[in-house]
Amino acid sequence: MTFRCVPAFQPLSSDCSAPWNTNVDDSTGFISDLPLLKRVSSPSDVFCSVPGRLSLLSSTSKYKVTVGEVQRRLSPPECLNASLLGGVLRRAKSKNGGRLLREKLEKIGLNLPAGRRKAANVTLLTSLVEGEAIHLARDFGYVCETEFPARQVAEYLSRQHTSDPTESYRRKELIHATKQVTKELMDLLNQDRSPLCNTRPQHILEPSIQRHLTHFSLISHGFGSPAIVAALTAIQNFLSESLKHLEKMYPSGNSLSVSSSQSGVLSDTKPKDLGNELKK
């Protein structure tokens, strides 16, 4: 069975990159000033729109940045200062840029002290708004699902484990155990309900683990958990293909019919057959 990548964050009904009916002047929104919607009062309201950093020039996407996202960027763990926040929002540097930005933030109830120091290390992800980070994670998931050579890698790595039925049986047990643990992690990450863009979903997980996943989401701006799920999906596909290859070489009936002497040696050392456990 092929595992499909299930995004840790379900597609939003009003996606950050979707076209929107703007009440701002896009002609000056990214150079001379930050476009603000009038009467901003809710975290889900749009603060501004920014062009993507990763798009080709011929297909530049624009992403909506909500008031809630700006608040998240100003809060722990990042605590961006005026200079970094201005860069994220693609605001051109100017003599009074920091002061103007602080004034606009004050209008919506957000405080950005002058001379503030950032709290987190700057990475390439720091420059991305949540909409583009999620877009990147989804594209990465698509590539992992469709282009990762799971079968070829599985056949290549299984070659050294097909010369002996006993070794093949051991290999199958390890793969079953790995699939089980990997699936547990995928299921956990798919239940992450960290706030993103214009959503603040109801939590499913216990607060003791959700707060750590939220920290990871805030640092990666929504990229982290979906990207890990995408990578784990590729691993699951590799493991499934490995089982297929080993089963083709030594079907289960044959692999279990090891000589009594071999079985006696293995009885104290071989791990529990998780294949049957997973079927329960």
Short mmCIF file of C-alpha atoms in Angstrom, two decimals, residues 33-248:
data_model
loop_
_atom_site.label_atom_id
_atom_site.label_comp_id
_atom_site.label_asym_id
_atom_site.label_seq_id
_atom_site.Cartn_x
_atom_site.Cartn_y
_atom_site.Cartn_z
CA ASP A 33 4.38 52.02 2.41
CA LEU A 34 2.57 49.14 4.06
CA PRO A 35 -1.00 48.80 2.80
CA LEU A 36 -3.41 48.53 5.71
CA LEU A 37 -7.08 47.65 5.56
CA LYS A 38 -9.32 50.16 7.26
CA ARG A 39 -10.84 49.27 10.64
CA VAL A 40 -8.51 46.33 11.30
CA SER A 41 -9.73 44.73 14.51
CA SER A 42 -9.51 40.94 14.20
CA PRO A 43 -6.46 38.61 13.97
CA SER A 44 -8.01 37.17 10.80
CA ASP A 45 -8.09 40.56 9.06
CA VAL A 46 -5.53 41.17 6.32
CA PHE A 47 -2.69 43.47 7.33
CA CYS A 48 -0.95 43.57 3.95
CA SER A 49 -0.12 41.57 0.84
CA VAL A 50 3.44 40.61 -0.09
CA PRO A 51 4.97 39.06 -3.22
CA GLY A 52 6.49 35.61 -2.85
CA ARG A 53 10.25 35.23 -2.61
CA LEU A 54 10.49 31.79 -4.23
CA SER A 55 8.35 32.25 -7.33
CA LEU A 56 9.69 32.65 -10.84
CA LEU A 57 9.44 36.16 -12.19
CA SER A 58 6.91 35.03 -14.77
CA SER A 59 4.52 33.69 -12.11
CA THR A 60 4.98 35.73 -8.96
CA SER A 61 2.45 34.86 -6.27
CA LYS A 62 1.14 37.25 -3.67
CA TYR A 63 0.39 36.15 -0.14
CA LYS A 64 -1.93 37.70 2.37
CA VAL A 65 -0.46 38.50 5.78
CA THR A 66 -3.02 38.66 8.55
CA VAL A 67 -2.93 40.71 11.72
CA GLY A 68 -2.58 37.43 13.61
CA GLU A 69 0.52 36.49 11.63
CA VAL A 70 2.14 39.87 12.31
CA GLN A 71 1.41 39.38 15.99
CA ARG A 72 3.01 35.93 15.88
CA ARG A 73 6.14 37.34 14.25
CA LEU A 74 6.44 39.97 16.98
CA SER A 75 5.90 37.44 19.78
CA PRO A 76 8.14 34.60 21.05
CA PRO A 77 9.93 32.63 19.81
CA GLU A 78 11.01 35.05 17.05
CA CYS A 79 10.33 38.50 18.52
CA LEU A 80 11.27 40.25 15.27
CA ASN A 81 12.47 43.83 15.41
CA ALA A 82 11.35 46.60 13.06
CA SER A 83 14.17 45.96 10.59
CA LEU A 84 13.48 42.24 10.22
CA LEU A 85 9.71 42.63 10.16
CA GLY A 86 10.04 45.29 7.48
CA GLY A 87 12.13 42.86 5.43
CA VAL A 88 9.58 40.07 5.83
CA LEU A 89 6.81 42.42 4.69
CA ARG A 90 8.99 43.59 1.78
CA ARG A 91 9.05 47.17 3.00
CA ALA A 92 11.76 49.28 1.39
CA LYS A 93 14.29 50.74 3.81
CA SER A 94 13.92 54.45 4.47
CA LYS A 95 15.08 57.02 6.99
CA ASN A 96 11.91 56.85 9.06
CA GLY A 97 10.89 53.33 8.06
CA GLY A 98 11.04 51.88 11.56
CA ARG A 99 9.02 54.69 13.09
CA LEU A 100 6.35 54.54 10.37
CA LEU A 101 6.06 50.78 10.79
CA ARG A 102 5.65 51.10 14.55
CA GLU A 103 2.97 53.75 14.08
CA LYS A 104 1.00 51.52 11.73
CA LEU A 105 1.29 48.62 14.15
CA GLU A 106 0.05 50.79 17.00
CA LYS A 107 -3.10 51.54 15.00
CA ILE A 108 -4.07 47.87 15.23
CA GLY A 109 -2.98 47.49 18.84
CA LEU A 110 0.46 45.93 18.31
CA ASN A 111 3.47 47.31 20.14
CA LEU A 112 6.95 47.22 18.58
CA PRO A 113 9.48 48.92 20.90
CA ALA A 114 12.35 50.85 19.34
CA GLY A 115 15.76 49.20 19.66
CA ARG A 116 14.29 45.76 20.15
CA ARG A 117 16.59 42.74 19.72
CA LYS A 118 15.43 39.60 17.94
CA ALA A 119 15.14 36.45 20.05
CA ALA A 120 15.68 33.68 17.47
CA ASN A 121 18.42 33.02 14.94
CA VAL A 122 17.62 34.20 11.43
CA THR A 123 17.26 31.42 8.84
CA LEU A 124 16.03 31.35 5.25
CA LEU A 125 12.60 30.47 6.63
CA THR A 126 12.56 33.77 8.52
CA SER A 127 12.07 35.62 5.24
CA LEU A 128 8.94 33.64 4.33
CA VAL A 129 5.42 34.58 5.32
CA GLU A 130 3.18 31.73 6.43
CA GLY A 131 1.33 31.49 3.12
CA GLU A 132 4.51 30.92 1.15
CA ALA A 133 5.97 28.55 3.75
CA ILE A 134 2.83 26.40 3.54
CA HIS A 135 2.96 26.56 -0.26
CA LEU A 136 6.58 25.37 -0.17
CA ALA A 137 5.67 22.49 2.16
CA ARG A 138 2.84 21.38 -0.12
CA ASP A 139 5.07 21.44 -3.19
CA PHE A 140 7.73 19.49 -1.29
CA GLY A 141 5.08 16.96 -0.30
CA TYR A 142 4.00 16.59 -3.93
CA VAL A 143 7.58 15.99 -5.08
CA CYS A 144 8.18 13.44 -2.30
CA GLU A 145 4.98 11.62 -3.22
CA THR A 146 5.49 11.53 -6.98
CA GLU A 147 9.22 11.66 -7.63
CA PHE A 148 11.06 9.94 -4.77
CA PRO A 149 12.46 6.63 -6.19
CA ALA A 150 11.06 4.44 -3.40
CA ARG A 151 11.04 1.19 -5.39
CA GLN A 152 14.51 1.62 -6.84
CA VAL A 153 16.05 2.50 -3.48
CA ALA A 154 14.23 -0.39 -1.80
CA GLU A 155 15.47 -2.92 -4.33
CA TYR A 156 19.01 -1.59 -4.13
CA LEU A 157 19.21 -1.72 -0.33
CA SER A 158 17.44 -5.10 -0.11
CA ARG A 159 19.97 -6.90 -2.29
CA GLN A 160 22.25 -7.74 0.63
CA HIS A 161 19.34 -9.24 2.57
CA THR A 162 18.01 -11.67 -0.03
CA SER A 163 20.75 -14.29 0.00
CA ASP A 164 19.39 -16.12 3.05
CA PRO A 165 15.78 -16.78 4.12
CA THR A 166 16.61 -16.16 7.77
CA GLU A 167 18.19 -12.79 7.02
CA SER A 168 15.20 -11.89 4.85
CA TYR A 169 12.84 -12.75 7.71
CA ARG A 170 14.79 -10.57 10.14
CA ARG A 171 14.75 -7.73 7.65
CA LYS A 172 10.96 -7.95 7.31
CA GLU A 173 10.53 -7.72 11.07
CA LEU A 174 12.70 -4.61 11.24
CA ILE A 175 10.73 -3.01 8.42
CA HIS A 176 7.38 -3.76 10.07
CA ALA A 177 8.62 -2.20 13.31
CA THR A 178 9.93 0.85 11.48
CA LYS A 179 6.66 1.32 9.62
CA GLN A 180 4.73 1.21 12.88
CA VAL A 181 6.86 3.83 14.64
CA THR A 182 6.97 6.04 11.55
CA LYS A 183 3.19 5.92 11.21
CA GLU A 184 2.79 6.91 14.87
CA LEU A 185 4.89 10.02 14.27
CA MET A 186 2.98 10.87 11.08
CA ASP A 187 -0.35 10.52 12.87
CA LEU A 188 0.85 12.82 15.64
CA LEU A 189 2.09 15.51 13.26
CA ASN A 190 -1.13 15.33 11.26
CA GLN A 191 -3.00 16.29 14.43
CA ASP A 192 -0.94 19.45 14.90
CA ARG A 193 -3.34 22.37 15.10
CA SER A 194 -0.99 25.33 15.37
CA PRO A 195 -2.47 28.72 14.37
CA LEU A 196 -1.68 29.70 10.78
CA CYS A 197 -2.72 32.53 8.47
CA ASN A 198 -6.35 33.36 9.21
CA THR A 199 -7.13 30.17 11.17
CA ARG A 200 -6.86 29.16 14.80
CA PRO A 201 -8.17 25.57 14.81
CA GLN A 202 -9.42 23.73 17.87
CA HIS A 203 -6.65 21.66 19.48
CA ILE A 204 -6.79 17.88 19.29
CA LEU A 205 -3.58 16.98 21.10
CA GLU A 206 -2.81 17.48 24.76
CA PRO A 207 -1.39 20.93 25.61
CA SER A 208 1.82 19.31 26.87
CA ILE A 209 2.77 18.26 23.32
CA GLN A 210 0.82 20.81 21.26
CA ARG A 211 2.78 23.73 22.71
CA HIS A 212 6.04 22.21 21.48
CA LEU A 213 4.60 21.61 18.02
CA THR A 214 3.31 25.19 18.02
CA HIS A 215 6.80 26.44 18.85
CA PHE A 216 8.16 24.48 15.87
CA SER A 217 5.41 25.88 13.65
CA LEU A 218 6.12 29.46 14.76
CA ILE A 219 9.82 29.08 13.97
CA SER A 220 9.17 27.48 10.56
CA HIS A 221 5.98 29.48 9.81
CA GLY A 222 3.94 26.38 9.05
CA PHE A 223 6.58 24.62 6.96
CA GLY A 224 7.94 22.24 9.60
CA SER A 225 5.32 19.59 10.37
CA PRO A 226 3.98 19.19 6.80
CA ALA A 227 7.54 18.90 5.48
CA ILE A 228 8.39 16.17 7.98
CA VAL A 229 5.17 14.33 7.12
CA ALA A 230 6.15 14.55 3.45
CA ALA A 231 9.59 13.07 4.17
CA LEU A 232 8.08 10.33 6.34
CA THR A 233 5.65 9.53 3.53
CA ALA A 234 8.61 8.92 1.23
CA ILE A 235 10.13 6.68 3.90
CA GLN A 236 6.87 4.75 4.28
CA ASN A 237 6.72 4.21 0.54
CA PHE A 238 10.33 2.97 0.59
CA LEU A 239 9.54 0.54 3.42
CA SER A 240 6.45 -0.77 1.62
CA GLU A 241 8.47 -1.35 -1.55
CA SER A 242 11.15 -3.12 0.51
CA LEU A 243 8.56 -5.54 1.89
CA LYS A 244 7.25 -6.20 -1.62
CA HIS A 245 10.73 -7.00 -2.88
CA LEU A 246 11.59 -9.29 0.04
CA GLU A 247 8.23 -11.03 -0.24
CA LYS A 248 8.87 -11.66 -3.91
#
